[in-house]
Tab-separated table of C-alpha atoms and ligand atoms in Angstrom:
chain	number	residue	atom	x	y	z
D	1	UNK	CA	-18.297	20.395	33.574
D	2	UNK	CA	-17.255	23.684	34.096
D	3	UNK	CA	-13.847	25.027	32.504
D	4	UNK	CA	-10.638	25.400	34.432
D	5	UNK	CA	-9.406	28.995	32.894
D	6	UNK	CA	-5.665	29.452	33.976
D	7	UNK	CA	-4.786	33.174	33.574
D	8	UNK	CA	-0.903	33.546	33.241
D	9	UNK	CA	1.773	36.284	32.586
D	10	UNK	CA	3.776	32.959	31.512
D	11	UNK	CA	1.165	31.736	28.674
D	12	UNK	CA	3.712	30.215	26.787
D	13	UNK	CA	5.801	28.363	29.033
D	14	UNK	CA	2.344	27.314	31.030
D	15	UNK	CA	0.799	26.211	28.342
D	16	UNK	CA	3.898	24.057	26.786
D	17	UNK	CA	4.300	22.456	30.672
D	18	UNK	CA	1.015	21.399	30.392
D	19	UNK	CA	0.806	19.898	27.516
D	20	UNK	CA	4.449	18.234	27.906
D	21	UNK	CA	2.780	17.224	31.037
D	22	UNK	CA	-0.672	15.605	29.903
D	23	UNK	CA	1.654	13.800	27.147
D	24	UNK	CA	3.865	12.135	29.741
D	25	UNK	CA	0.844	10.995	32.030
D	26	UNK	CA	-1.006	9.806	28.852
D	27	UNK	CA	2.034	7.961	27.298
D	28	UNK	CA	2.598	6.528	30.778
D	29	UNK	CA	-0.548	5.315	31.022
D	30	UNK	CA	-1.833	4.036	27.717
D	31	UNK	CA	1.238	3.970	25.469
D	32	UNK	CA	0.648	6.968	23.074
D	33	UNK	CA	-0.373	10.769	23.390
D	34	UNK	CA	-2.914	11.747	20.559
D	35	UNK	CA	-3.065	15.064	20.224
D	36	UNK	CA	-4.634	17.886	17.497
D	37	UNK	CA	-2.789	21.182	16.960
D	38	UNK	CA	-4.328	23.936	16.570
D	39	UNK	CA	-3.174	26.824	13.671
D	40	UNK	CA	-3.283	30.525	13.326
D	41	UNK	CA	-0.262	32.476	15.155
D	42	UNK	CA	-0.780	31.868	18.442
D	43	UNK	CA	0.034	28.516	19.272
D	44	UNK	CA	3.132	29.066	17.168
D	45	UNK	CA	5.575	29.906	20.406
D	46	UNK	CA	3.834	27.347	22.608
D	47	UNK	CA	5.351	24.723	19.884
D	48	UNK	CA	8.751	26.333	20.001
D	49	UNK	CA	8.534	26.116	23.765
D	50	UNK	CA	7.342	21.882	23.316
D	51	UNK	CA	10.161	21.447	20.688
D	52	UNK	CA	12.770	22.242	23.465
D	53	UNK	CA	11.433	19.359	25.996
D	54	UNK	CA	12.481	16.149	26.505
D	55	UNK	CA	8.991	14.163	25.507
D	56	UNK	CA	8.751	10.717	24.187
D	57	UNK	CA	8.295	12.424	20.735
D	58	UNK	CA	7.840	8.476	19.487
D	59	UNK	CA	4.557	8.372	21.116
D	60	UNK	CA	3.236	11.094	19.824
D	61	UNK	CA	0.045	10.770	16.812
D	62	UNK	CA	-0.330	14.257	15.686
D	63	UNK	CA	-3.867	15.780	14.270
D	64	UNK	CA	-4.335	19.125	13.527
D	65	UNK	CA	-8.022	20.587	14.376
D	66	UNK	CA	-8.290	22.284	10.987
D	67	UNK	CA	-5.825	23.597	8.094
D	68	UNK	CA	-6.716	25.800	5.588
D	69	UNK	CA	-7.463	24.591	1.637
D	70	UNK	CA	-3.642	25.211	-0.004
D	71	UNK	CA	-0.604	23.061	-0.266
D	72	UNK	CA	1.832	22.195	2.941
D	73	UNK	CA	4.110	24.428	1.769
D	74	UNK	CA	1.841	27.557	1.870
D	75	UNK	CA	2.817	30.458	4.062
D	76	UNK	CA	-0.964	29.828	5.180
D	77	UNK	CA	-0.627	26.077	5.775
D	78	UNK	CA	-1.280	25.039	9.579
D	79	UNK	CA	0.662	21.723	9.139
D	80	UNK	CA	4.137	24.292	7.900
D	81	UNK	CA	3.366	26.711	10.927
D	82	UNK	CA	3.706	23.484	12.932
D	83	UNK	CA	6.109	21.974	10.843
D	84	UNK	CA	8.697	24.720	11.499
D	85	UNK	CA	8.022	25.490	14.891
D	86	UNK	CA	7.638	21.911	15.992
D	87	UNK	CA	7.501	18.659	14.233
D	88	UNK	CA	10.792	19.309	12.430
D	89	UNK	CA	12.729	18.949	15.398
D	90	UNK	CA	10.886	15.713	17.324
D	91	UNK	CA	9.949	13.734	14.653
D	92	UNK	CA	6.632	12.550	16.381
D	93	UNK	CA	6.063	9.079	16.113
D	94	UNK	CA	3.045	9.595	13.500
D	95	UNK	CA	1.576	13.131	11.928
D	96	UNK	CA	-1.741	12.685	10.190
D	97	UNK	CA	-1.861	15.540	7.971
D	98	UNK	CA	-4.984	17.781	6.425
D	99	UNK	CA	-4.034	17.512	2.517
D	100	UNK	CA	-4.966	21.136	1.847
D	101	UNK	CA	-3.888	20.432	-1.480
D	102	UNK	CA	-6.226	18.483	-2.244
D	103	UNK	CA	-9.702	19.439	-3.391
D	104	UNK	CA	-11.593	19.879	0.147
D	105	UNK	CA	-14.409	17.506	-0.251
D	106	UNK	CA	-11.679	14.663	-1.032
D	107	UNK	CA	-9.138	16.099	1.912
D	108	UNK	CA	-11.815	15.855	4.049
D	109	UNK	CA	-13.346	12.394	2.971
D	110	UNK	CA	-9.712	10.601	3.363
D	111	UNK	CA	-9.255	12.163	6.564
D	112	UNK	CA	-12.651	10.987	7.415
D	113	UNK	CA	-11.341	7.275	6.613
D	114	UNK	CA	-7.972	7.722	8.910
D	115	UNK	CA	-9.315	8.479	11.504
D	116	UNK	CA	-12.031	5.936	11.679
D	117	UNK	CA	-9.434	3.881	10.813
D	118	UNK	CA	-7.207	4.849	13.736
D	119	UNK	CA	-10.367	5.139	16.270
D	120	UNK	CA	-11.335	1.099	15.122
D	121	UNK	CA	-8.251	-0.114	16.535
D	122	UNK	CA	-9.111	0.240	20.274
D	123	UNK	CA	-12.725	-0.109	19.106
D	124	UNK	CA	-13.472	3.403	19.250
D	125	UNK	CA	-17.143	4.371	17.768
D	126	UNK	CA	-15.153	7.624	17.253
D	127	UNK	CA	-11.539	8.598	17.800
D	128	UNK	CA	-10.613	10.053	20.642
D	129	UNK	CA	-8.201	12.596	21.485
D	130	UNK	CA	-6.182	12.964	24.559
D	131	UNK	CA	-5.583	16.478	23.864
D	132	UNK	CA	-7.521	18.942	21.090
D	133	UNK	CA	-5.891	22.764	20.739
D	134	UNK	CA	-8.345	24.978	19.667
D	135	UNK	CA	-8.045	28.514	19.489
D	136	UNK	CA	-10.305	31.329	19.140
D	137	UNK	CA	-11.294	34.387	16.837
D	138	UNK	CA	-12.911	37.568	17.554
D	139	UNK	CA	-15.965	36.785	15.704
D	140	UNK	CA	-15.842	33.414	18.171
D	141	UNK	CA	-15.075	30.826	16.200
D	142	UNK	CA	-12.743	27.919	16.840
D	143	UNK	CA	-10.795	25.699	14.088
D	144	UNK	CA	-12.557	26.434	11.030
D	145	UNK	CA	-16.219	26.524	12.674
D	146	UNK	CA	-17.035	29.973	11.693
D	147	UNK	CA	-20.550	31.484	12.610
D	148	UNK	CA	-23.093	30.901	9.865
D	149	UNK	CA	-21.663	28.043	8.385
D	150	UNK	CA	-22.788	24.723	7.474
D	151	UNK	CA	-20.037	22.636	9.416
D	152	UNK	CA	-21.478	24.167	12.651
D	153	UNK	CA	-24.404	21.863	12.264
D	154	UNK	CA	-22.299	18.304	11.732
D	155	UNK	CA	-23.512	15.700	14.072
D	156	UNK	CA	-21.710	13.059	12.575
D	157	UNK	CA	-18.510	13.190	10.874
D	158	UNK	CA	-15.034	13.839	12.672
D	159	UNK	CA	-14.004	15.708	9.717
D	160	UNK	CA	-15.463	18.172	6.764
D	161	UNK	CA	-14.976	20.941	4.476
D	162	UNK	CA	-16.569	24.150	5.385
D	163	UNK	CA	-17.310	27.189	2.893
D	164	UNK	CA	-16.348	30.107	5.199
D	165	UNK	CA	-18.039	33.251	3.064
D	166	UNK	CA	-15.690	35.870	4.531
D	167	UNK	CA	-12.825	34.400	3.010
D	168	UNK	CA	-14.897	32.967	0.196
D	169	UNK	CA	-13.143	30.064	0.467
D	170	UNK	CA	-13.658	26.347	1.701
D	171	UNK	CA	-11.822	25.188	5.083
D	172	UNK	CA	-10.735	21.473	6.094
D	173	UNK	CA	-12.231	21.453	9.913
D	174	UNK	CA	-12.584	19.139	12.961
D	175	UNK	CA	-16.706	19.080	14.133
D	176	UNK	CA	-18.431	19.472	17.313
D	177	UNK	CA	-19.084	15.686	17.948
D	178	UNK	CA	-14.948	14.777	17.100
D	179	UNK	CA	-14.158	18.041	19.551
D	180	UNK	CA	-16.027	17.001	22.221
D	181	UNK	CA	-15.188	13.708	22.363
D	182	UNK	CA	-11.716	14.640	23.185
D	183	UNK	CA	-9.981	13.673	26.781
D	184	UNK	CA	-9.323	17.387	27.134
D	185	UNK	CA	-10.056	20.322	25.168
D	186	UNK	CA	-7.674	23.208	25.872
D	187	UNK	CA	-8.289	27.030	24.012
D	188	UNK	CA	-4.887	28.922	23.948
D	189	UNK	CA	-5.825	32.855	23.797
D	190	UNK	CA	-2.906	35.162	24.294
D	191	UNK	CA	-4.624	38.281	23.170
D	192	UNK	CA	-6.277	40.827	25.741
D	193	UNK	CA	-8.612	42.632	23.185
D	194	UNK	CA	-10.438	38.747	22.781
D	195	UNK	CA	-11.407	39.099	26.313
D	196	UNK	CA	-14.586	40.243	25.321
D	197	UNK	CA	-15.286	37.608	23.269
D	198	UNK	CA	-13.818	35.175	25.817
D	199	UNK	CA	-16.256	36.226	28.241
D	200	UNK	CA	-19.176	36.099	26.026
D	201	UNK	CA	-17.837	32.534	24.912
D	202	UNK	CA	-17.593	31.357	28.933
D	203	UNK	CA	-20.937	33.023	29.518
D	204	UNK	CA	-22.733	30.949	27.154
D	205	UNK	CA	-26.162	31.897	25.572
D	206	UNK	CA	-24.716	34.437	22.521
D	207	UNK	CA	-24.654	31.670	20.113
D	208	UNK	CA	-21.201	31.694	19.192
D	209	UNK	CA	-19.583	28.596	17.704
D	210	UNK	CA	-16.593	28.176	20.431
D	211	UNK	CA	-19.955	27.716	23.081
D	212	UNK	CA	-20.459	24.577	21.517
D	213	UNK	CA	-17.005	23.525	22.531
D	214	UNK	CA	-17.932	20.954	25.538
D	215	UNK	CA	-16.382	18.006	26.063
D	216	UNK	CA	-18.865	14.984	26.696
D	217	UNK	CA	-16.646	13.482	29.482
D	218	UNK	CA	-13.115	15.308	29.166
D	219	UNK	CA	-12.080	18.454	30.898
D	220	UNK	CA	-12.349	21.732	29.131
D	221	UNK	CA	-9.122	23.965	30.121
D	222	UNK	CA	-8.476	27.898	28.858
D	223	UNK	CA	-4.545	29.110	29.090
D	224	UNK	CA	-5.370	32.760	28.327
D	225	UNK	CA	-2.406	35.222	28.393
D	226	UNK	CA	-2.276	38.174	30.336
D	227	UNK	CA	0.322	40.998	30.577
P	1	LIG	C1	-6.837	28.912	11.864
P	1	LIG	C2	-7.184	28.506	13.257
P	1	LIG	C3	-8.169	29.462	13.859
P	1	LIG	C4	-7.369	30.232	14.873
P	1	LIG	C5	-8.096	31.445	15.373
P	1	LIG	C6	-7.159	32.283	16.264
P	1	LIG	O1	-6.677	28.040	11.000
P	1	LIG	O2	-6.637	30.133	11.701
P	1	LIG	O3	-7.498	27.260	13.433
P	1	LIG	O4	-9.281	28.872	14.481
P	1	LIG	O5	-7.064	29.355	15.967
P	1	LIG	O6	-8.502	32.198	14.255
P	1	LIG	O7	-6.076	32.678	15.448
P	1	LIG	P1	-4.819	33.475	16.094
P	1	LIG	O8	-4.148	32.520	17.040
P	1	LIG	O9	-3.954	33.798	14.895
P	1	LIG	O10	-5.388	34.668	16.791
């Protein structure tokens, strides 16, 4: 399926309608709105923007497409980024958190459990997201899939840690298979100097990781800011 890239001088507020959006139709329709959040700075006024609307917050089961290997607390924690610009003012009716405290292997393993746990409910072979943020780095990667390393090459676990050798340290990440098995997959990019890399990315064929980001049968949607 081919992408449906929405170019917008009003990234944030776009972006937050959508999602606000997709949660209401989702909630409506089967009860709950199970989305991942994505880290890094970006997607940090997007929440803001969320925290602001009136969503069924209840309904909400929160999963976060990586977090990086240090305590919730850490000025590099994902889950506090969130935390502060989100899920301390809706109280969302479950957050499954990365323990980046933890040592990764063990992080990784329990959140390997949850989530089968949470996908055998609805008898799920695998859970499934209604929404999965993802966003993307110059050297195009997405969540903690960095080129070269081993978690590129996961085919079945949701969930594992990743050695990332140019920070010479291990990441907790969501793989391919758990990505792509999501309802919809949405990249938020609000940075003109990635539009090279965005275009190699939608291009296909350069062997970057975020290429490998396609949905079995959800939609895969780009916000990408412009000025
Ligand atoms: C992380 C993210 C990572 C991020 C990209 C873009 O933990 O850092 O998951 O994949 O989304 O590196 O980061 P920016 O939004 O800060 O440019």
């Amino acid at each position: 399926m081919k992408p449906e890239i929405f170019r917008t001088k009003s990234f944030v507020e776009d972006a937050a309608a959508f999602i606000e959006s997709a949660s209401k139709a989702d909630i409506e329709q089967h009860g709950s709105f199970r989305i991942a959040l994505s880290g890094g700075n970006t997607p940090r006024p997007v929440y803001q923007s969320l925290a602001v609307r009136d969503c069924r917050w209840s309904k909400w089961i929160i999963t976060f497409s990586d977090e990086r290997c240090v305590p919730p607390d850490s000025p590099e924690s994902n889950y506090r980024m969130a935390s502060e610009s989100l899920l301390m003012f809706t109280n969302p009716g479950e957050i499954l958190r990365l323990q980046g405290e933890l040592a990764p292997e063990v992080a990784a393993d329990r959140y390997e459990e949850i989530l089968q746990s949470y996908a055998s409910r609805p008898g799920e072979k695998r859970y499934v997201h209604d929404l999965v943020l993802l966003g993307l780095g110059d050297d195009g990667h997405t969540a903690s899939l960095f080129p070269g390393t081993a978690a590129l090459e996961e085919k079945d676990r949701n969930v594992v840690s990743n050695f990332v050798p140019k920070f010479n340290t291990s990441r907790l990440t969501f793989t391919f298979p758990l990505i792509n098995s999501a309802r919809r997959v949405v990249f938020l990019v609000n940075d003109e100097k990635k539009e090279p890399v965005i275009q190699k990315v939608l291009a296909g064929g350069h062997g970057l990781p975020a290429e490998r980001v396609k949905p079995e049968n959800g939609e895969l949607i780009w916000f990408l800011g412009k000025s």
